[in-house]
CSV table of C-alpha atoms in Angstrom, one decimal:
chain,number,residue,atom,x,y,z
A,1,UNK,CA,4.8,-10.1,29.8
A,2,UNK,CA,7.0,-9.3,26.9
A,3,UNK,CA,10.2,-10.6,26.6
A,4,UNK,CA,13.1,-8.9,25.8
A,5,UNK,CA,15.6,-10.8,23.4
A,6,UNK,CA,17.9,-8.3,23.8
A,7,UNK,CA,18.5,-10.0,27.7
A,8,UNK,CA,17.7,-13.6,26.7
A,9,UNK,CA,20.7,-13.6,23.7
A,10,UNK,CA,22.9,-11.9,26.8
A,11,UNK,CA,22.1,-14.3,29.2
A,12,UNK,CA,23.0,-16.8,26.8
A,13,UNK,CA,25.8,-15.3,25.7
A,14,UNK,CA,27.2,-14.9,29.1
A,15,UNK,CA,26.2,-19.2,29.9
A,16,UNK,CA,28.3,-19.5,26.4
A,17,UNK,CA,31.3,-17.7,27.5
A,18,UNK,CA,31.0,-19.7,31.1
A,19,UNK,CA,30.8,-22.8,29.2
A,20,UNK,CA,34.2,-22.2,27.3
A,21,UNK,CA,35.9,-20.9,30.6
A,22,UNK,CA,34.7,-24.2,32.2
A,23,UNK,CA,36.2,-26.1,29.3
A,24,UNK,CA,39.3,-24.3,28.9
A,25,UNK,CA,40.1,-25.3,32.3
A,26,UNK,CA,39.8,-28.9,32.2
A,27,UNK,CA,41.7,-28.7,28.3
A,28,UNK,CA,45.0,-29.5,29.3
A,29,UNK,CA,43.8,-33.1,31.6
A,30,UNK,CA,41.6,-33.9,28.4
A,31,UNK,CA,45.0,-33.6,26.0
A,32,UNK,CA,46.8,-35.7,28.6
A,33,UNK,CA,44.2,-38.2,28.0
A,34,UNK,CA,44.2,-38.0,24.3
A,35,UNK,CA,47.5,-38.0,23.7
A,36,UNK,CA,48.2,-41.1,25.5
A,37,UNK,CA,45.1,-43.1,23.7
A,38,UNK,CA,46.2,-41.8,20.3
A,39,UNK,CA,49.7,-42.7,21.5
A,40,UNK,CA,48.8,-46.2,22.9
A,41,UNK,CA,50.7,-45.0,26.2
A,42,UNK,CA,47.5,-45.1,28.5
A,43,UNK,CA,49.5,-47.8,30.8
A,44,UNK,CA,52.0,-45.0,31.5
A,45,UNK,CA,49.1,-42.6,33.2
A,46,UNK,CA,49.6,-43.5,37.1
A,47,UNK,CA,46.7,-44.0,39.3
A,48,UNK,CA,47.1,-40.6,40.8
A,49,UNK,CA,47.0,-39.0,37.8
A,50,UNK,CA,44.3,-40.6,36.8
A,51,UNK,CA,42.3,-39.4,39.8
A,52,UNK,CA,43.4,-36.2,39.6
A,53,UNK,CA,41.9,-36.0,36.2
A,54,UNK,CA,38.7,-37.9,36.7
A,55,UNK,CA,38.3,-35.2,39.7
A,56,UNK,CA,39.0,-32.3,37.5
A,57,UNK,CA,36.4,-33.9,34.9
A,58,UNK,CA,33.3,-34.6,37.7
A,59,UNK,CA,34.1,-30.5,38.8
A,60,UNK,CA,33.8,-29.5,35.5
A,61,UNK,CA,30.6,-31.5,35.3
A,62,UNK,CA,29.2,-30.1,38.0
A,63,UNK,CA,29.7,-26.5,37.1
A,64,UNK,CA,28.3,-27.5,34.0
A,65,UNK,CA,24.9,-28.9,35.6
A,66,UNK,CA,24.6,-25.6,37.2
A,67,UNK,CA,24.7,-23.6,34.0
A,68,UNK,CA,22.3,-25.9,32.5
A,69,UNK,CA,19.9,-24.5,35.6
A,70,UNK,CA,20.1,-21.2,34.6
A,71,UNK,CA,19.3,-22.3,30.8
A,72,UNK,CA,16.4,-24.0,32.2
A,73,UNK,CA,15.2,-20.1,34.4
A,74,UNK,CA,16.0,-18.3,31.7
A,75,UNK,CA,12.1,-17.4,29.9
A,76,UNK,CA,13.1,-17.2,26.4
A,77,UNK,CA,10.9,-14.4,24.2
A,78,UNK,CA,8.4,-16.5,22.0
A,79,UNK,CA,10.2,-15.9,18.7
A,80,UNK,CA,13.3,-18.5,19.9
A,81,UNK,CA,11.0,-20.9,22.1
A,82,UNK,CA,11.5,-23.4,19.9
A,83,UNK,CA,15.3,-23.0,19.3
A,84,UNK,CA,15.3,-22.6,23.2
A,85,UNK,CA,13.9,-25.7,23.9
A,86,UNK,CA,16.8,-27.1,21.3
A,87,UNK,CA,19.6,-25.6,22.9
A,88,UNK,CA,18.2,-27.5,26.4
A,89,UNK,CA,18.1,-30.6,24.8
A,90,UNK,CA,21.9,-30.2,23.4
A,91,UNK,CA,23.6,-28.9,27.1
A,92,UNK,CA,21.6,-31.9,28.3
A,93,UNK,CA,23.6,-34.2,25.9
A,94,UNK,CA,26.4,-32.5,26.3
A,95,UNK,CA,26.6,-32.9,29.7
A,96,UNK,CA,25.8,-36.4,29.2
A,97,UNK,CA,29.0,-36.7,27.2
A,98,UNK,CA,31.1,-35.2,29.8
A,99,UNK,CA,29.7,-37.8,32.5
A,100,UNK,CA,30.3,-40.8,30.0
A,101,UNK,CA,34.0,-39.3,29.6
A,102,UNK,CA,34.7,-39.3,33.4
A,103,UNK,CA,33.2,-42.6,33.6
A,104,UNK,CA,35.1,-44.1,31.0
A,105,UNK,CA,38.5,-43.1,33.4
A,106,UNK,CA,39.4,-45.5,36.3
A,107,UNK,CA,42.1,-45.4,38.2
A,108,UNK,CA,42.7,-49.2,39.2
A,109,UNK,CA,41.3,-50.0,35.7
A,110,UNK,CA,42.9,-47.5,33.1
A,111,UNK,CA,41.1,-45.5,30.7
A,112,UNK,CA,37.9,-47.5,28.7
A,113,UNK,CA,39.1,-45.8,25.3
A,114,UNK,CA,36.0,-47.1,23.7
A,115,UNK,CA,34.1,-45.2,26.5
A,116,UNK,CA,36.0,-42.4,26.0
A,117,UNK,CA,35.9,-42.1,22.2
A,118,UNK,CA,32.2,-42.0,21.7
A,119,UNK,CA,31.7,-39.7,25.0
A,120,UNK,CA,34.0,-37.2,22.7
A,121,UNK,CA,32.0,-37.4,19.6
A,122,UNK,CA,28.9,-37.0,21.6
A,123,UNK,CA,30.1,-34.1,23.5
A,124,UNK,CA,31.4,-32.7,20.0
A,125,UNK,CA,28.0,-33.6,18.2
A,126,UNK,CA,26.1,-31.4,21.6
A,127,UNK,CA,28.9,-28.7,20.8
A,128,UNK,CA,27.7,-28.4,16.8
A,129,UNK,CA,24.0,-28.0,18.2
A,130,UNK,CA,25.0,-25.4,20.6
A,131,UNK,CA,26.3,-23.9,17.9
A,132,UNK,CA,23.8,-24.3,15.2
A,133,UNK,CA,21.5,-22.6,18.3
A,134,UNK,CA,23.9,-19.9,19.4
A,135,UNK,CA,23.9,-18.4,15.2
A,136,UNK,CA,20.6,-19.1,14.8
A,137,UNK,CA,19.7,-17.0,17.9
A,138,UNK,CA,22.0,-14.4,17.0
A,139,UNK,CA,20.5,-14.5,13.2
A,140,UNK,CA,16.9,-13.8,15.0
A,141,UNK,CA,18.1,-11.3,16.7
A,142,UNK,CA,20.0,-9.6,14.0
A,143,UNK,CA,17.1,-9.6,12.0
A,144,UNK,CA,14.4,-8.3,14.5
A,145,UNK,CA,17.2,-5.6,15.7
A,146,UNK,CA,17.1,-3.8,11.9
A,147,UNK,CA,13.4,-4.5,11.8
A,148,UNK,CA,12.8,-2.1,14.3
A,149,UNK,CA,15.6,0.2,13.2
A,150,UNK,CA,13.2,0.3,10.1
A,151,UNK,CA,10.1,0.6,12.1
A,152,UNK,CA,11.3,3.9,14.2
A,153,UNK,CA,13.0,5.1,10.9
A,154,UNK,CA,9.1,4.6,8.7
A,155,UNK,CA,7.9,6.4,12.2
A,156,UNK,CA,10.0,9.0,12.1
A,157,UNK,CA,9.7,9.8,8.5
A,158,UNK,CA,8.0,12.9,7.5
A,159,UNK,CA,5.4,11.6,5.2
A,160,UNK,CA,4.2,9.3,7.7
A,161,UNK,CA,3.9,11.7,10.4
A,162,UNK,CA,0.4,12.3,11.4
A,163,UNK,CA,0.1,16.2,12.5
């Protein structure tokens, strides 16, 4: 069965925008966090607050294992297989990232900055893949869309009617 890459760059459009939503949610905790390691305030975060962010974090997490199930259904048309099978790989360490951030926050122990700072660059390293995969899916499909605008427009053409 033929797949249609028209779908497959809409599903993954659609697990993009759900991705950023997710994100955008949990923003505000993650500045909080930020602001008091670039600040050297992280003693000033209270053990609730703490909590209350490492429990935003794990939801976020959690939504973000369940998107990476649908990448995993979706059946990607054999022209992005390979860039498919990339895009898995970078959700997986992205999500990886976002567990080692949550880990790295600890109520009766503070915030393990160290933790912290590389689960960032990891998760913004996964981002940049996502990316990289996201244009060069759209590129393919770009591409293949005005290769059949040129097909139907050859087909349509007078002189290469057949009558």
């Amino acid at each position: 069965m033929k797949q249609n890459l028209g779908y497959y760059i809409q599903a993954v459009n659609d697990i993009v925008q759900d991705t950023e939503k997710i994100g955008e949610s949990m923003n505000s905790y993650y500045e909080e966090i930020r602001e008091a390691i670039d600040k050297d305030k992280v003693d000033e975060l209270s053990p609730e607050k703490m909590t209350e962010i490492k429990e935003v974090f794990e939801g976020g997490t959690k939504k973000y294992e369940l998107i990476m199930k649908k990448i995993e259904q979706l059946r990607p048309p054999v022209k992005v297989i390979g860039i498919h099978k990339k895009l898995e790989r970078s959700y997986i360490e992205y999500i990886a990232g976002c567990k080692e951030m949550t880990m790295s926050l600890d109520a009766e122990k503070g915030i393990d900055t160290k933790l912290f700072n590389s689960s960032e660059e990891k998760q913004d390293k996964a981002t940049d893949d996502i990316s990289f995969c996201i244009t060069k899916m759209s590129n393919t499909s770009v591409s293949y869309t005005h290769l059949d605008v040129y097909k139907r427009q050859l087909q349509c053409s007078p002189e290469h009617r057949t009558n």
